Structure formats: C-alpha cells, structure tokens
C-alpha cells in the first residue's frame, strides 16, 4: 500500500503563487508517472500536470506557462509550482501515482487551493 500526502495549499490572491508538495511512502522509481489533478465544486476531476519516471512532463492547456511539475526521487516527492494564479484555479488538488506493477492508481487526500481577493 502507498500513502500520498499533499501539503502547501491555502488562500492566495490572484496573481500570487503557491507550491504544492506530495510525499510518497515508497520510492518514486516504483511509479510510471506522478501527476496532479484538481476538482472544483460541481466539476469533474481533471489532469493538471504529469511527470513520468523518465522525467517527461505534460500540462493541461489551462496551466501551460504558469505551473511547473517536478520530482525529487531522493526525497520521494513531487511538487507543483503554481504562479500567476487565477480565481478559476480554485479547487482541491490531488496527487496521483501510477505504479509500475499494480493495476490501480494511488491518490492523496487532496489539498484546497483558493484564489481570491
């Protein structure tokens, strides 16, 4: 079993920045990919950014140029640097891990990000 623990959410003004972190309870190298998803009230969960085991990244169009995903294999963490935040970025952000040898993903408990003046 894997635990993913997110941190770093909070309230920020439009144009501000936040950095989310996700700590995994086992080696990051056991995952094909790590990702951040988000879910706003009344909306479906959507992919924000993904980073593969090899370090390749992809981003949703609505965050390109503003958000950066990174991983630290030594610390078993994946981070999401969020800049130029907009009110529409308000959501619960979830960490996701896709294991190499298991058939189901792992999810964190989520961290609330609120962008408001």
Tab-separated table of C-alpha atoms in Angstrom:
chain	number	residue	atom	x	y	z
A	1	UNK	CA	0.000	0.000	0.000
A	2	UNK	CA	1.136	3.522	-0.762
A	3	UNK	CA	0.366	6.747	1.033
A	4	UNK	CA	0.479	10.077	-0.746
A	5	UNK	CA	0.394	13.134	1.479
A	6	UNK	CA	-0.159	16.553	-0.069
A	7	UNK	CA	0.756	19.861	1.501
A	8	UNK	CA	1.080	23.509	0.546
A	9	UNK	CA	-2.476	24.503	-0.270
A	10	UNK	CA	-4.102	27.645	1.042
A	11	UNK	CA	-5.597	31.007	0.218
A	12	UNK	CA	-3.786	33.289	-2.218
A	13	UNK	CA	-4.667	36.445	-4.086
A	14	UNK	CA	-4.999	36.480	-7.863
A	15	UNK	CA	-1.574	36.709	-9.455
A	16	UNK	CA	0.062	35.043	-6.485
A	17	UNK	CA	1.972	31.783	-6.185
A	18	UNK	CA	1.754	28.544	-4.240
A	19	UNK	CA	3.858	25.422	-4.183
A	20	UNK	CA	2.199	22.079	-3.581
A	21	UNK	CA	4.154	19.028	-2.464
A	22	UNK	CA	3.260	15.362	-2.395
A	23	UNK	CA	5.253	12.921	-0.324
A	24	UNK	CA	5.087	9.236	-1.249
A	25	UNK	CA	5.600	6.469	1.276
A	26	UNK	CA	7.812	4.445	-1.054
A	27	UNK	CA	10.322	5.015	-3.809
A	28	UNK	CA	9.204	7.242	-6.669
A	29	UNK	CA	11.020	4.851	-9.009
A	30	UNK	CA	8.246	2.303	-8.473
A	31	UNK	CA	5.822	4.584	-10.319
A	32	UNK	CA	5.483	5.024	-14.062
A	33	UNK	CA	4.207	8.534	-13.550
A	34	UNK	CA	3.169	11.025	-10.924
A	35	UNK	CA	0.555	13.656	-11.538
A	36	UNK	CA	-1.528	16.445	-10.089
A	37	UNK	CA	-5.261	16.588	-10.691
A	38	UNK	CA	-7.800	19.103	-9.480
A	39	UNK	CA	-11.509	19.162	-8.846
A	40	UNK	CA	-13.571	22.305	-8.494
A	41	UNK	CA	-17.050	22.266	-6.929
A	42	UNK	CA	-19.592	20.831	-9.341
A	43	UNK	CA	-16.942	19.830	-11.864
A	44	UNK	CA	-15.167	16.622	-12.771
A	45	UNK	CA	-11.632	15.905	-11.685
A	46	UNK	CA	-9.163	16.987	-14.358
A	47	UNK	CA	-5.493	16.464	-15.058
A	48	UNK	CA	-3.289	19.451	-14.318
A	49	UNK	CA	0.226	18.122	-14.922
A	50	UNK	CA	2.074	14.813	-15.167
A	51	UNK	CA	5.702	13.769	-14.903
A	52	UNK	CA	6.931	10.353	-15.973
A	53	UNK	CA	9.541	8.123	-14.394
A	54	UNK	CA	11.942	9.348	-17.060
A	55	UNK	CA	11.215	12.993	-16.312
A	56	UNK	CA	8.991	13.866	-19.269
A	57	UNK	CA	6.247	16.327	-18.444
A	58	UNK	CA	2.911	17.342	-19.876
A	59	UNK	CA	0.473	20.017	-18.839
A	60	UNK	CA	-3.153	20.893	-19.319
A	61	UNK	CA	-3.533	23.830	-21.681
A	62	UNK	CA	-5.060	25.980	-18.957
A	63	UNK	CA	-1.867	25.884	-16.850
A	64	UNK	CA	0.854	25.923	-19.515
A	65	UNK	CA	3.397	28.621	-18.807
A	66	UNK	CA	2.129	29.130	-15.257
A	67	UNK	CA	2.587	25.794	-13.462
A	68	UNK	CA	5.663	23.569	-13.246
A	69	UNK	CA	5.741	19.970	-12.049
A	70	UNK	CA	8.942	18.467	-10.703
A	71	UNK	CA	10.064	15.398	-8.799
A	72	UNK	CA	12.786	14.645	-6.285
A	73	UNK	CA	13.457	10.920	-6.339
A	74	UNK	CA	15.796	11.113	-3.371
A	75	UNK	CA	13.054	12.625	-1.210
A	76	UNK	CA	10.174	10.700	-2.817
A	77	UNK	CA	8.306	13.926	-3.507
A	78	UNK	CA	6.589	15.531	-6.448
A	79	UNK	CA	5.877	19.235	-6.446
A	80	UNK	CA	3.697	21.646	-8.344
A	81	UNK	CA	4.845	25.252	-8.529
A	82	UNK	CA	1.847	27.426	-9.353
A	83	UNK	CA	2.414	31.001	-10.492
A	84	UNK	CA	0.088	33.703	-11.799
A	85	UNK	CA	-2.827	32.043	-10.071
A	86	UNK	CA	-6.349	32.877	-11.194
A	87	UNK	CA	-9.678	32.548	-9.383
A	88	UNK	CA	-10.562	29.724	-11.763
A	89	UNK	CA	-7.624	27.733	-10.362
A	90	UNK	CA	-9.600	27.358	-7.139
A	91	UNK	CA	-10.058	23.644	-6.499
A	92	UNK	CA	-8.982	20.703	-4.408
A	93	UNK	CA	-5.676	19.472	-5.809
A	94	UNK	CA	-4.893	15.761	-5.685
A	95	UNK	CA	-1.638	13.909	-6.054
A	96	UNK	CA	-1.768	10.767	-8.201
A	97	UNK	CA	0.694	7.916	-8.622
A	98	UNK	CA	0.611	5.267	-11.349
A	99	UNK	CA	2.549	2.219	-10.148
A	100	UNK	CA	4.563	0.033	-12.498
A	101	UNK	CA	3.418	-3.388	-11.285
A	102	UNK	CA	-0.058	-2.728	-9.897
A	103	UNK	CA	-3.379	-2.339	-11.654
A	104	UNK	CA	-4.737	0.679	-9.801
A	105	UNK	CA	-3.596	4.220	-9.184
A	106	UNK	CA	-2.984	5.797	-5.799
A	107	UNK	CA	-4.455	9.121	-4.701
A	108	UNK	CA	-3.719	11.567	-1.951
A	109	UNK	CA	-6.376	13.090	0.263
A	110	UNK	CA	-6.295	16.432	-1.538
A	111	UNK	CA	-5.323	19.952	-0.569
A	112	UNK	CA	-7.523	23.004	-1.021
A	113	UNK	CA	-6.279	25.890	-3.156
A	114	UNK	CA	-8.382	29.046	-3.079
A	115	UNK	CA	-7.554	32.031	-5.259
A	116	UNK	CA	-9.488	35.070	-4.159
A	117	UNK	CA	-9.038	38.722	-3.323
